[in-house]
Amino acid sequence: MRGRARKRLHTYRVGEFPPGLEVHVGKADDFTLSETAACSVHHAGCTGFSNRAASLFNQSDDMLLDTKIPLSYLFNKVKYDLLVVLVISGIFHTIKIFFVEHLPVIPISLVTVLGTSIALLLAFKLNQSYDRWWEARKIWGSIVNDSRMLVLQLLGFIAAEKLKEQDIDSLVRQMAYRQIGWCYSLGQSLRQQDPMANLDGLVAAHELSALKAQSNKPLYLLMRHRIDLRTLHQLDVLNDFQQIQVEGTIGRLGDSMGKAERIANTVFPATYRKFLHFFIYIFLISLSIALVESIGVYEIPLLMIIASTFLLIEKSARHLQDPFSNRPTDIAITTIARTIEINIRQLLLEKDIPKTIAPNGFYVM
């Protein structure tokens, strides 16, 4: 049996829900009655909670980068490559002085074709690298939404009188704090750093002890989520449909973790970068010979300027292809995790709220 959901429904603003109102969240066009029941939220006296939720979902968690990137940062990225270019330019300029009659004549049009080919290869690599970086950012955007939704579901599904019970309240807060710890642990793990850092006060002591023996620590924390969820269901705090909904949220968190780990563990072939650098050097040598009688000693700074353009684009693409390498070009996963912590603690009506992470110069991590 299927029901039709029409948009001609009475609309309430946040904070105006009548007592006992059942709010259905589902597809706008067509859904089964079982899906409606599974997505239903019933919570008496949810006015303040709804106001907090609406304000939190409007907060931004994007990566902040200052547009005034220091020239020293850019120079440090290509200084060794430019040193190689300087040596090559100097050697070929010296050769042209003493052996100019023995050098082959290379048409400038041939060098232009080679330069255009390199530019197309660089554009392809930069595009692929940005797609990889943007996929990582979308994954962490999903983690933000699902982390908030996990706590929203727990607070929304559990009746108000049940939340006042000490055992239930402690279990809900334990899951909420663990979710904060999971975000920090996943970020540290993706960056090949200590995944147990920042977990004190967020994960229970007995769980921390068991966590040390786990090779994939974020995965173990998700398993603890499911154990606590089963406990809430066994205590009749959550019904079958509500348990399925929370299980789905935890499952999406696991999917996001797997996608992020796939990006972190899949590297670009090193031969691609080496061949590209080889072609750039061939282009510079060809250009140096083609300009044998054109600009004289000014050829050296000209070659370095051209080389720096190619090399900076290649270096930018290389950094973007590794969005979890603990560099300024990374996804700001530590800042995003802090935003999640702030949101969750505000949902729990806590007073001691940490501040957002301030930019470190021209970037945030």
C-alpha positions as CSV (number, residue, x, y, z in Angstrom):
1,M,0.0,0.0,0.0
2,R,1.4,3.4,-1.0
3,G,0.5,6.9,0.1
4,R,0.9,10.2,-1.7
5,A,2.5,13.2,0.0
6,R,1.3,16.5,-1.4
7,K,2.9,19.9,-0.8
8,R,-0.6,21.3,0.2
9,L,0.1,20.8,3.9
10,H,-0.1,23.3,6.8
11,T,3.3,24.8,7.3
12,Y,4.6,25.6,10.8
13,R,7.6,27.8,11.5
14,V,10.4,26.6,13.8
15,G,9.2,26.9,17.4
16,E,5.5,26.8,16.5
17,F,4.9,23.1,16.6
18,P,1.7,22.2,18.5
19,P,2.2,19.8,21.4
20,G,2.0,16.2,20.3
21,L,2.6,17.1,16.6
22,E,4.1,14.2,14.6
23,V,6.5,15.5,12.0
24,H,7.1,13.3,8.9
25,V,10.3,13.6,7.0
26,G,10.3,11.9,3.6
27,K,10.3,12.3,-0.1
28,A,8.1,15.2,-1.4
29,D,6.4,13.1,-4.1
30,D,5.9,9.4,-3.3
31,F,6.9,7.1,-0.5
32,T,5.6,4.0,1.2
33,L,3.8,4.1,4.5
34,S,6.6,2.1,6.1
35,E,9.1,4.8,5.0
36,T,6.9,7.5,6.6
37,A,6.8,5.6,9.9
38,A,10.5,5.0,9.8
39,C,11.2,8.7,9.3
40,S,8.6,10.0,11.8
41,V,9.8,12.2,14.7
42,H,7.7,12.6,17.7
43,H,9.0,14.7,20.6
44,A,6.9,16.6,23.1
45,G,8.1,20.1,23.9
46,C,10.6,20.2,21.0
47,T,10.4,24.0,20.5
48,G,13.8,24.9,21.9
49,F,15.5,21.9,20.4
50,S,14.1,22.8,16.9
51,N,15.3,26.4,17.2
52,R,18.8,25.2,18.1
53,A,18.9,22.7,15.2
54,A,17.8,25.3,12.7
55,S,20.5,27.7,13.7
56,L,23.2,25.1,13.8
57,F,22.5,23.8,10.2
58,N,23.1,27.3,8.9
59,Q,26.6,27.5,10.3
60,S,29.5,27.3,7.8
61,D,32.4,24.9,8.1
62,D,34.3,25.6,4.9
63,M,38.0,25.7,4.7
64,L,39.4,29.3,5.2
65,L,42.4,30.4,3.1
66,D,43.8,33.8,3.0
67,T,44.1,35.1,-0.5
68,K,47.4,36.8,0.3
69,I,49.7,33.8,0.0
70,P,53.3,34.7,0.8
71,L,55.7,34.7,-2.1
72,S,58.2,32.9,0.1
73,Y,55.7,29.9,0.4
74,L,55.4,29.8,-3.4
75,F,59.2,30.1,-3.9
76,N,59.9,27.3,-1.4
77,K,57.8,24.9,-3.4
78,V,59.8,25.2,-6.6
79,K,63.2,26.5,-5.4
80,Y,65.1,23.2,-6.0
81,D,63.5,22.8,-9.5
82,L,64.4,26.3,-10.4
83,L,68.0,25.6,-9.3
84,V,68.0,22.8,-11.8
85,V,66.7,25.1,-14.4
86,L,69.3,27.7,-13.6
87,V,72.1,25.1,-14.0
88,I,70.7,23.9,-17.3
89,S,70.2,27.4,-18.6
90,G,73.8,28.3,-17.6
91,I,75.3,25.2,-19.2
92,F,73.5,25.7,-22.5
93,H,74.2,29.4,-22.6
94,T,77.9,28.6,-22.2
95,I,77.7,26.0,-24.9
96,K,76.1,28.4,-27.3
97,I,78.9,30.9,-26.7
98,F,81.7,28.5,-27.8
99,F,79.9,26.0,-30.0
100,V,77.1,28.0,-31.6
101,E,78.0,26.8,-35.1
102,H,77.6,23.2,-34.1
103,L,74.1,23.5,-32.6
104,P,71.1,22.4,-34.6
105,V,68.5,24.9,-35.9
106,I,65.3,24.4,-34.0
107,P,62.2,26.3,-35.4
108,I,60.4,28.3,-32.7
109,S,57.1,26.8,-34.0
110,L,58.3,23.3,-33.0
111,V,59.1,24.6,-29.4
112,T,55.6,26.2,-29.4
113,V,54.0,22.8,-30.2
114,L,55.9,21.2,-27.4
115,G,55.0,23.9,-24.9
116,T,51.3,23.6,-25.8
117,S,51.4,19.9,-25.3
118,I,52.9,20.3,-21.8
119,A,50.3,22.9,-21.0
120,L,47.5,20.5,-22.0
121,L,49.1,17.7,-19.8
122,L,49.3,20.1,-16.9
123,A,45.7,21.2,-17.3
124,F,44.6,17.6,-17.4
125,K,46.6,16.8,-14.2
126,L,45.3,19.9,-12.4
127,N,41.7,19.1,-13.3
128,Q,42.0,15.5,-12.1
129,S,43.8,16.6,-8.9
130,Y,41.1,19.2,-8.1
131,D,38.3,16.6,-8.7
132,R,40.1,14.3,-6.1
133,W,40.4,17.2,-3.7
134,W,36.7,18.3,-4.1
135,E,35.6,14.7,-3.6
136,A,37.4,14.6,-0.3
137,R,35.7,17.9,0.7
138,K,32.3,16.5,-0.2
139,I,33.0,13.4,1.9
140,W,33.7,15.6,4.9
141,G,30.6,17.6,4.2
142,S,28.6,14.4,4.5
143,I,30.4,13.6,7.7
144,V,29.4,17.0,9.1
145,N,25.7,16.4,8.2
146,D,25.6,12.8,9.4
147,S,27.3,13.7,12.7
148,R,24.8,16.4,13.4
149,M,21.9,14.1,12.3
150,L,23.1,11.3,14.6
151,V,22.7,13.5,17.7
152,L,19.5,15.1,16.3
153,Q,17.9,11.7,15.9
154,L,18.9,10.6,19.4
155,L,17.5,13.7,21.0
156,G,14.4,13.7,18.7
157,F,13.4,10.1,18.9
158,I,13.8,9.6,22.6
159,A,10.9,10.9,24.7
160,A,11.5,13.9,26.9
161,E,10.7,11.9,30.1
162,K,13.2,9.2,29.1
163,L,15.9,11.7,28.5
164,K,15.6,12.8,32.1
165,E,16.6,9.4,33.3
166,Q,20.3,9.3,34.3
167,D,21.2,6.1,32.5
168,I,19.5,7.1,29.2
169,D,21.0,10.7,29.3
170,S,24.5,9.3,30.0
171,L,24.2,6.8,27.1
172,V,23.1,9.5,24.7
173,R,25.9,11.9,25.8
174,Q,28.4,9.0,25.5
175,M,27.4,8.5,21.9
176,A,27.5,12.2,21.2
177,Y,31.0,12.6,22.7
178,R,32.2,9.5,20.9
179,Q,31.0,10.9,17.6
180,I,33.1,14.0,18.3
181,G,36.1,11.8,19.1
182,W,35.4,9.7,15.9
183,C,35.8,12.9,13.7
184,Y,39.1,13.8,15.3
185,S,40.3,10.2,15.2
186,L,39.4,9.8,11.5
187,G,41.2,13.0,10.6
188,Q,44.3,12.0,12.4
189,S,44.2,8.6,10.9
190,L,43.9,10.0,7.3
191,R,46.9,12.2,7.9
192,Q,49.0,9.3,9.2
193,Q,49.1,10.8,12.7
194,D,48.1,9.4,16.1
195,P,44.4,8.6,15.8
196,M,44.1,8.5,19.6
197,A,45.1,12.1,20.1
198,N,42.3,14.4,21.4
199,L,40.2,11.5,22.6
200,D,40.6,12.1,26.3
201,G,37.3,13.3,27.8
202,L,35.4,12.2,24.6
203,V,35.7,8.4,24.8
204,A,35.2,6.3,27.9
205,A,38.3,5.0,29.7
206,H,37.5,1.3,29.1
207,E,36.9,2.0,25.4
208,L,40.2,3.9,25.1
209,S,41.9,0.8,26.6
210,A,40.3,-1.5,24.1
211,L,41.0,1.0,21.3
212,K,44.7,0.7,21.6
213,A,44.6,-2.9,20.3
214,Q,42.6,-1.9,17.2
215,S,44.3,-1.3,13.9
216,N,41.4,0.8,12.5
217,K,40.4,2.9,15.5
218,P,37.6,5.0,13.8
219,L,36.0,1.7,12.8
220,Y,36.0,0.4,16.4
221,L,34.3,3.6,17.5
222,L,31.5,3.1,15.0
223,M,31.1,-0.4,16.4
224,R,30.7,1.0,19.9
225,H,27.9,3.3,18.4
226,R,26.0,0.2,17.3
227,I,26.4,-1.5,20.7
228,D,25.0,1.5,22.5
229,L,22.2,1.8,19.9
230,R,21.3,-1.8,20.5
231,T,21.1,-1.1,24.2
232,L,18.8,1.8,23.7
233,H,16.5,-0.5,21.6
234,Q,16.6,-3.2,24.1
235,L,15.5,-0.7,26.8
236,D,12.5,0.2,24.7
237,V,13.8,3.8,24.4
238,L,13.9,3.5,20.6
239,N,11.4,1.5,18.5
240,D,12.2,-0.6,15.5
241,F,11.8,2.1,12.9
242,Q,13.8,4.6,14.9
243,Q,16.6,2.1,15.4
244,I,16.7,1.6,11.6
245,Q,17.0,5.3,11.0
246,V,19.9,5.7,13.4
247,E,21.5,2.6,12.0
248,G,21.3,4.2,8.6
249,T,23.1,7.3,9.8
250,I,25.9,5.3,11.4
251,G,26.1,3.3,8.1
252,R,26.5,6.5,6.1
253,L,29.3,7.6,8.5
254,G,31.0,4.2,7.7
255,D,30.6,4.8,4.0
256,S,32.2,8.3,4.3
257,M,35.1,6.8,6.2
258,G,35.7,4.2,3.6
259,K,35.6,6.8,0.8
260,A,38.1,9.0,2.6
261,E,40.4,6.1,3.3
262,R,40.3,5.1,-0.4
263,I,41.5,8.6,-1.4
264,A,44.2,8.6,1.3
265,N,45.5,5.2,0.3
266,T,45.4,5.6,-3.5
267,V,48.4,7.5,-4.9
268,F,49.0,8.9,-8.3
269,P,51.7,7.0,-10.3
270,A,55.1,8.6,-9.7
271,T,56.1,8.0,-13.3
272,Y,53.4,10.6,-14.4
273,R,55.2,13.3,-12.5
274,K,58.7,12.3,-13.6
275,F,57.7,12.2,-17.3
276,L,56.1,15.6,-17.0
277,H,59.2,17.1,-15.4
278,F,61.3,15.4,-18.2
279,F,59.2,17.0,-20.9
280,I,59.4,20.4,-19.2
281,Y,63.3,20.2,-19.2
282,I,63.2,19.1,-22.8
283,F,61.1,22.1,-23.6
284,L,63.4,24.5,-21.8
285,I,66.5,23.0,-23.6
286,S,64.7,23.3,-27.0
287,L,63.7,26.9,-26.3
288,S,67.2,27.8,-25.2
289,I,68.6,26.5,-28.6
290,A,65.8,28.1,-30.6
291,L,66.7,31.5,-28.9
292,V,70.4,31.0,-29.7
293,E,70.8,34.5,-31.3
294,S,67.8,36.3,-30.0
295,I,68.1,37.7,-26.5
296,G,71.5,36.7,-25.4
297,V,72.1,36.5,-21.6
298,Y,68.5,37.5,-20.9
299,E,67.6,34.1,-22.0
300,I,68.4,32.7,-18.5
301,P,65.8,34.7,-16.5
302,L,63.3,34.2,-19.3
303,L,63.7,30.4,-19.0
304,M,63.4,30.6,-15.2
305,I,60.1,32.6,-15.5
306,I,58.6,30.2,-18.0
307,A,59.8,27.2,-15.9
308,S,58.4,28.6,-12.7
309,T,55.0,28.8,-14.3
310,F,55.0,25.2,-15.4
311,L,56.5,23.9,-12.2
312,L,54.1,25.8,-9.9
313,I,51.1,24.4,-11.7
314,E,52.6,20.9,-11.5
315,K,53.3,21.4,-7.8
316,S,49.8,22.7,-7.1
317,A,48.3,19.7,-8.8
318,R,50.5,17.3,-6.9
319,H,49.5,18.9,-3.5
320,L,45.8,18.9,-4.5
321,Q,45.9,15.2,-5.3
322,D,46.7,14.4,-1.7
323,P,44.1,16.2,0.4
324,F,45.1,14.5,3.6
325,S,48.8,15.0,3.6
326,N,49.0,17.6,6.5
327,R,49.8,20.5,4.2
328,P,48.2,24.0,3.8
329,T,46.4,22.7,0.7
330,D,44.7,20.0,2.7
331,I,41.0,19.7,3.5
332,A,40.7,21.5,6.8
333,I,39.5,18.4,8.6
334,T,40.7,19.5,12.1
335,T,38.7,22.7,11.7
336,I,35.7,20.8,10.4
337,A,36.0,18.3,13.4
338,R,36.0,21.3,15.8
339,T,32.9,22.7,14.1
340,I,31.2,19.4,14.6
341,E,32.2,19.4,18.3
342,I,30.8,22.9,18.7
343,N,27.5,21.9,17.1
344,I,27.1,18.8,19.1
345,R,27.9,20.4,22.4
346,Q,25.4,23.2,21.7
347,L,22.7,20.5,20.9
348,L,23.4,19.0,24.3
349,L,22.9,22.5,25.9
350,E,26.4,22.7,27.3
351,K,27.8,26.0,28.5
352,D,31.5,25.2,28.0
353,I,31.8,25.5,24.2
354,P,35.3,25.4,22.6
355,K,36.2,28.1,20.1
356,T,36.7,27.6,16.4
357,I,40.3,27.1,15.3
358,A,41.9,30.3,14.2
359,P,43.8,30.5,10.8
360,N,47.5,29.8,11.0
361,G,48.7,32.6,8.9
362,F,47.1,32.1,5.5
363,Y,45.6,28.6,6.0
364,V,43.7,26.5,8.6
365,M,44.1,22.8,9.2
